[in-house]
mmCIF file of C-alpha atoms in Angstrom:
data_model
loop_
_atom_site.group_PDB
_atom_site.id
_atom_site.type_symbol
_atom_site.label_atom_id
_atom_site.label_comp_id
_atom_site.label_asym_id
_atom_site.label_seq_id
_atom_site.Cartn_x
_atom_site.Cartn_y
_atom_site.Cartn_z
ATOM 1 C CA UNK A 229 1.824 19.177 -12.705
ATOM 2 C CA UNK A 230 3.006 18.479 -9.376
ATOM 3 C CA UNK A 231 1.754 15.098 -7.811
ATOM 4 C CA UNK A 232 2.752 15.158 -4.235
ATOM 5 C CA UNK A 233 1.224 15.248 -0.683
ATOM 6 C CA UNK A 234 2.104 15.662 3.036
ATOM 7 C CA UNK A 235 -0.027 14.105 5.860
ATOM 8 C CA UNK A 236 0.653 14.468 9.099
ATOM 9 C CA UNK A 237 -1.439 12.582 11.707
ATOM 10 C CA UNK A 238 -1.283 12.883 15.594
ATOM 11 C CA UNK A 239 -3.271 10.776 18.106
ATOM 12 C CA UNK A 240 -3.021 9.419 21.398
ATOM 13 C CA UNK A 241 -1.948 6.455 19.857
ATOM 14 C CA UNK A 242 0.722 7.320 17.304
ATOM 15 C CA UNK A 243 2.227 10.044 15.580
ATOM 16 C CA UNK A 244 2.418 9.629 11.593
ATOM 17 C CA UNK A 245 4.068 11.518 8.522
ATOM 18 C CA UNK A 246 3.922 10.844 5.160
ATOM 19 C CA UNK A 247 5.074 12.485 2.301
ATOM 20 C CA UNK A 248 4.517 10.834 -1.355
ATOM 21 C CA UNK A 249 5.822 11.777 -5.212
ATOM 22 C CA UNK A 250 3.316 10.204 -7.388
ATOM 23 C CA UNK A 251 5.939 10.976 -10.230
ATOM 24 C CA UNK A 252 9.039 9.505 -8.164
ATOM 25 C CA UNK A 253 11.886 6.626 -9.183
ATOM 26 C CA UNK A 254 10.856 4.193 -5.591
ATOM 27 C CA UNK A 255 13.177 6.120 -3.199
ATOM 28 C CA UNK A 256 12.359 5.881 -0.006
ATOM 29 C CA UNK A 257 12.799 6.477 4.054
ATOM 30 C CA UNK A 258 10.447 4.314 6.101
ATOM 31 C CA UNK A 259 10.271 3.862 9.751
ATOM 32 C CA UNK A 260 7.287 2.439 11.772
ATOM 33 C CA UNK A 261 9.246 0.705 14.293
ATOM 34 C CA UNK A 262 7.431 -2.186 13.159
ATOM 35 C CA UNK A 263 10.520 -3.689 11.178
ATOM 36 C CA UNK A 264 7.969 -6.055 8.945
ATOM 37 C CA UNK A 265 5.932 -3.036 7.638
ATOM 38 C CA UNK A 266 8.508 -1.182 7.053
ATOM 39 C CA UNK A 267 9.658 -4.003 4.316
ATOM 40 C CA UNK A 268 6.099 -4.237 3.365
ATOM 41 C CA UNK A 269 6.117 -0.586 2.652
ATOM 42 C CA UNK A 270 9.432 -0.262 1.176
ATOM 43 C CA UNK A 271 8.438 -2.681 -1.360
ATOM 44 C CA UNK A 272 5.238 -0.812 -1.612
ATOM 45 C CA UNK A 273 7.737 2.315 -2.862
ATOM 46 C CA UNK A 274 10.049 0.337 -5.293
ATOM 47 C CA UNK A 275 7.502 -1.145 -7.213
ATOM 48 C CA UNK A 276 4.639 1.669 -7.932
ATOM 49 C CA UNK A 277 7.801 4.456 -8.363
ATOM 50 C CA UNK A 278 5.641 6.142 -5.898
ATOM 51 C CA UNK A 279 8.246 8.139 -3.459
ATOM 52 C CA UNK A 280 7.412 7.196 -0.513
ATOM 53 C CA UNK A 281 8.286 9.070 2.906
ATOM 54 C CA UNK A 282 7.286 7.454 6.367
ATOM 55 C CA UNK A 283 7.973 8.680 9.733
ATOM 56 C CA UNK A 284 5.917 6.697 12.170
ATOM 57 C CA UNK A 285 5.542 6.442 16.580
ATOM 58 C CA UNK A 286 2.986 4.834 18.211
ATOM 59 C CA UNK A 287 2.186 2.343 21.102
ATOM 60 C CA UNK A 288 4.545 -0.546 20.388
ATOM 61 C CA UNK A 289 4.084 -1.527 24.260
ATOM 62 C CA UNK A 290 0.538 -2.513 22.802
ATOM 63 C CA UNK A 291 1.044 -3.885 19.974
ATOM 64 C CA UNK A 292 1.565 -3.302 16.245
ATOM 65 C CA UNK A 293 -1.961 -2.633 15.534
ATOM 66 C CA UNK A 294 -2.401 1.021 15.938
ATOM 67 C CA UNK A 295 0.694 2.245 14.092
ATOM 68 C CA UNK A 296 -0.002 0.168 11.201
ATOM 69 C CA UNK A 297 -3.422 1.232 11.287
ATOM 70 C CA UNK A 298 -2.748 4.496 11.263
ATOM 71 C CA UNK A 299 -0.171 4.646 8.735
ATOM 72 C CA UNK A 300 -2.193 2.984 6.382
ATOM 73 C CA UNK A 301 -5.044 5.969 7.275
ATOM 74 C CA UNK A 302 -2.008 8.912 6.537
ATOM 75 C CA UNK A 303 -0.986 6.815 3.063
ATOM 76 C CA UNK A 304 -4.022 6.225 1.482
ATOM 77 C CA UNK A 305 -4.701 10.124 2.320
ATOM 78 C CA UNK A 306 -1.875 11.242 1.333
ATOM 79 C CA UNK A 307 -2.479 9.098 -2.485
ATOM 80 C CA UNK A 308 -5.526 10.604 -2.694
ATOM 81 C CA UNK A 309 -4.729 14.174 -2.006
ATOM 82 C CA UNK A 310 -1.951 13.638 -4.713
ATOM 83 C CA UNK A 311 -3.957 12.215 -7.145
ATOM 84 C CA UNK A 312 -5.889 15.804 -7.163
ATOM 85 C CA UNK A 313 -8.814 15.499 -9.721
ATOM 86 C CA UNK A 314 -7.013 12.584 -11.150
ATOM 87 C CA UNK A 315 -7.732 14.168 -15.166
ATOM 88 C CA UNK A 316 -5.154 12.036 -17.316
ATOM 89 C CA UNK A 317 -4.487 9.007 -16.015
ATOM 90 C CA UNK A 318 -5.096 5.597 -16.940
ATOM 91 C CA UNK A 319 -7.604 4.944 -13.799
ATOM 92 C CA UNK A 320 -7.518 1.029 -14.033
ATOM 93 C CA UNK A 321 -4.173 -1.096 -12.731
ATOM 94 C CA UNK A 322 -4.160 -4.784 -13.147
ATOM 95 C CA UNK A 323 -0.974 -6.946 -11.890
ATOM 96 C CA UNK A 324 -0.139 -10.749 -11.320
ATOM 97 C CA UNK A 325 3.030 -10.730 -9.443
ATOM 98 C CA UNK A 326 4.869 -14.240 -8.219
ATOM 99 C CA UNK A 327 7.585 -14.382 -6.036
ATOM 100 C CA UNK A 328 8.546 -18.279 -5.611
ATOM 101 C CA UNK A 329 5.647 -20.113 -4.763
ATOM 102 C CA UNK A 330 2.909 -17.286 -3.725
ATOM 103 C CA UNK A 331 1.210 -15.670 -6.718
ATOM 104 C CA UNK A 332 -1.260 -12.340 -6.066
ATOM 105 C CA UNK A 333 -3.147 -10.545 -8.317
ATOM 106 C CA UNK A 334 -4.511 -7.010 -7.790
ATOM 107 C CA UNK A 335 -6.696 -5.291 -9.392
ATOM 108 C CA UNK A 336 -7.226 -1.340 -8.877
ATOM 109 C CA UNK A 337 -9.695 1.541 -9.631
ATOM 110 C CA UNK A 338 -9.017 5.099 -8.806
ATOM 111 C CA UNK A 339 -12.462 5.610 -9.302
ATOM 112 C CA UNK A 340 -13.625 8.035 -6.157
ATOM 113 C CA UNK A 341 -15.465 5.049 -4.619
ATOM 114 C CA UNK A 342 -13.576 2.570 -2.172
ATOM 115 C CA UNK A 343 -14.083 -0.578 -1.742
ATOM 116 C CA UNK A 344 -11.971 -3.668 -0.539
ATOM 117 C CA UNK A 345 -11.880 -7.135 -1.557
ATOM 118 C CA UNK A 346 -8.969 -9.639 -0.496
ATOM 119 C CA UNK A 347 -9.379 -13.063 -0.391
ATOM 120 C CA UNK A 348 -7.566 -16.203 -0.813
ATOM 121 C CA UNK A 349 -5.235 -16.422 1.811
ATOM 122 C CA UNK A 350 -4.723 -19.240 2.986
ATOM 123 C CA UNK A 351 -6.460 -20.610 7.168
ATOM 124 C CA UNK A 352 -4.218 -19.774 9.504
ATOM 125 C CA UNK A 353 -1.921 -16.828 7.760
ATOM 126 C CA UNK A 354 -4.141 -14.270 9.625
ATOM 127 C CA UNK A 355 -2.408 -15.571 13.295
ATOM 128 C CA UNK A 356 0.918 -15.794 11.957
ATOM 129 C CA UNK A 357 3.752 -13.118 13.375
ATOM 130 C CA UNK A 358 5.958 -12.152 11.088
ATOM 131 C CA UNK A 359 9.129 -10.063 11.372
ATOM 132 C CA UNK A 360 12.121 -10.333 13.956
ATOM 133 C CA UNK A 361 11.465 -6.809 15.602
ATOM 134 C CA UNK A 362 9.196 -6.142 18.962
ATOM 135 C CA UNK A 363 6.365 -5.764 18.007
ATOM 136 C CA UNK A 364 5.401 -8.483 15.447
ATOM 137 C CA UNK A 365 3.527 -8.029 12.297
ATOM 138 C CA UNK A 366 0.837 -10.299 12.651
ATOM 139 C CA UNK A 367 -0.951 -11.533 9.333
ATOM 140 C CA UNK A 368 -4.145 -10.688 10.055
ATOM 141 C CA UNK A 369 -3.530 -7.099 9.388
ATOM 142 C CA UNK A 370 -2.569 -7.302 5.735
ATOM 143 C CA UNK A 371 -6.149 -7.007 4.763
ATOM 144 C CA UNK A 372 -6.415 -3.772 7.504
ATOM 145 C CA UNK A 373 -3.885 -2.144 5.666
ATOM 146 C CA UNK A 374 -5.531 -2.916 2.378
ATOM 147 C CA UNK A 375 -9.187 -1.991 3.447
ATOM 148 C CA UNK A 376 -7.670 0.757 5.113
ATOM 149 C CA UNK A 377 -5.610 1.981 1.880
ATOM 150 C CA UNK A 378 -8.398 1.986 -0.053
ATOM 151 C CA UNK A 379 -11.122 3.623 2.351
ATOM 152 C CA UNK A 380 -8.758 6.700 2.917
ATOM 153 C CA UNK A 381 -7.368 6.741 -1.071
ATOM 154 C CA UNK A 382 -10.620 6.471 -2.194
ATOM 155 C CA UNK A 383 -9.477 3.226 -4.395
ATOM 156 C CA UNK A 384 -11.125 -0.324 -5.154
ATOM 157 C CA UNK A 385 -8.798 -2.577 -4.379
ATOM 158 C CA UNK A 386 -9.321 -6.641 -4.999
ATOM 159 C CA UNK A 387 -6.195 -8.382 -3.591
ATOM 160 C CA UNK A 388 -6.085 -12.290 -4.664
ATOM 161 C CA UNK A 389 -4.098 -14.882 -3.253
ATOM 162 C CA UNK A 390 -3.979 -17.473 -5.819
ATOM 163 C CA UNK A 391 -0.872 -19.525 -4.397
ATOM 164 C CA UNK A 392 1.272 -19.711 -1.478
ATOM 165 C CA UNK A 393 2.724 -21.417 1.322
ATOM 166 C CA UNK A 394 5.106 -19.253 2.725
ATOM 167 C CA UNK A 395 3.858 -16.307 5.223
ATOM 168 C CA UNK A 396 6.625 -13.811 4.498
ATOM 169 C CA UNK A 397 5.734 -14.344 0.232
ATOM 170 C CA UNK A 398 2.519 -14.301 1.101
ATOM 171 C CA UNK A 399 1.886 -11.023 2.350
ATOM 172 C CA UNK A 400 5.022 -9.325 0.564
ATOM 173 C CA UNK A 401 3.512 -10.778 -2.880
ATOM 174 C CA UNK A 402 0.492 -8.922 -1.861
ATOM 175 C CA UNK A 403 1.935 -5.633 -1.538
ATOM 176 C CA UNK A 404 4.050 -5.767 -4.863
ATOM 177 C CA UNK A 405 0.968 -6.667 -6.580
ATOM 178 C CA UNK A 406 -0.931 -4.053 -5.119
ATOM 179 C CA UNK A 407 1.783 -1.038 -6.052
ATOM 180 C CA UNK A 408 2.364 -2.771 -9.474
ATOM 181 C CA UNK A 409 -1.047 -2.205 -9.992
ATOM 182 C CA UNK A 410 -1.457 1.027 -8.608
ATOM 183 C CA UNK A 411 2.078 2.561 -10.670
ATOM 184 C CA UNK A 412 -0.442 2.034 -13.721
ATOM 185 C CA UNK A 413 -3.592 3.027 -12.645
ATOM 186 C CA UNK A 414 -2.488 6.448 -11.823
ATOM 187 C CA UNK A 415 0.404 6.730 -14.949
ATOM 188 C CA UNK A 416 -1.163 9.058 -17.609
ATOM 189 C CA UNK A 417 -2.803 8.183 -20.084
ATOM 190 C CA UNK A 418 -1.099 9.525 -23.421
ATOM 191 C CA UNK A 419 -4.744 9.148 -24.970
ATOM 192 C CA UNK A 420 -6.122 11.703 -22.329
ATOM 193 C CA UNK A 421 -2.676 13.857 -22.388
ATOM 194 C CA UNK A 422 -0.861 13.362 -25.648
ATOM 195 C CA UNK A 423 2.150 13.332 -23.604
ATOM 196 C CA UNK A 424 3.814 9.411 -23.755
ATOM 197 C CA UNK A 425 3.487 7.474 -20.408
ATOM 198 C CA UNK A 426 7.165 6.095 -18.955
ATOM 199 C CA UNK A 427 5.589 5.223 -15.582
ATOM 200 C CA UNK A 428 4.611 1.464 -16.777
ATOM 201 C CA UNK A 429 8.456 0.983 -18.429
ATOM 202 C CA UNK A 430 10.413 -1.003 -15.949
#
């Protein structure tokens, strides 16, 4: 059973491909041109085993908002198109992941309906810019990427910030969280398969 996808996305705004392997070890080749994001997503890959390929243009003159947007839109497609009918796996994720003093739990269901909830951050985080590349990630669109994610993978998704101080830990605790949980909602389920699950083994 092959669990991959392709999505390729052109508008006047950017130009996106993704490729994913559900069944992958993390590698990865990311490039947004939004230097930020592509950490975000690289951790993203490394931590759900999800393969992750990302080939990204768009209006940097702008901003950053449109090429993150829109590779969040080609990534959660190209999950859910690799998920296929989804038969076997586990379904539910559920991961508390620290990283110094910011702790995030996420909580996901490949369950066909989407739905976002992310709270917790703390006032303020949502104007901060983060990243030393032109253009900025700015912190407000953590959540986009999240809501976004999960409208286009067909996931629920509830992100929680329960510490941090930090931006950077902040939002990169988020997105290890998030892929932790997601590496076991979609591992199969040996109960559903009889075939043993490695993709929760670290």
């Amino acid at each position: 059973m092959s669990r991959t996808a392709r999505i390729e996305r052109q508008t006047s705004e950017s130009k996106v491909l993704v490729e994913v392997n559900l069944d992958g070890t993390g590698k990865h080749d990311i490039s947004t041109g939004i230097g930020f994001y592509d950490h975000m997503l690289t951790a993203f890959a490394r931590h759900s085993l999800v393969d992750l390929i990302v080939q990204s243009e768009g209006d940097h003159w702008i901003d950053a908002h449109h090429t993150t947007e829109d590779t969040a839109i080609a990534l959660g497609q190209a999950l859910r198109q690799a998920l296929g009918d989804k038969r076997g796996i586990r379904r539910f994720g559920d991961a508390t992941v620290p990283l110094d003093e910011a702790l995030v739990q996420a909580v996901v269901d490949v369950s066909g309906r989407p739905y976002c909830v992310h709270t917790g951050e703390p006032e303020g985080q949502q104007y901060v810019q983060l990243g030393g590349s032109t253009p900025a990630y700015l912190g407000s669109l953590t959540q986009h990427v999240f809501e976004t994610i999960a409208f286009h993978g067909h996931l629920a998704l509830h992100v929680r910030v329960l510490a941090g101080r930090e931006p950077h830990h902040i939002v990169e605790t988020q997105f290890k969280a998030f892929a932790r949980a997601f590496r076991d909602a979609v591992a199969l389920d040996p109960r559903e398969t009889g075939v043993p699950s490695t993709k929760g083994a670290l």
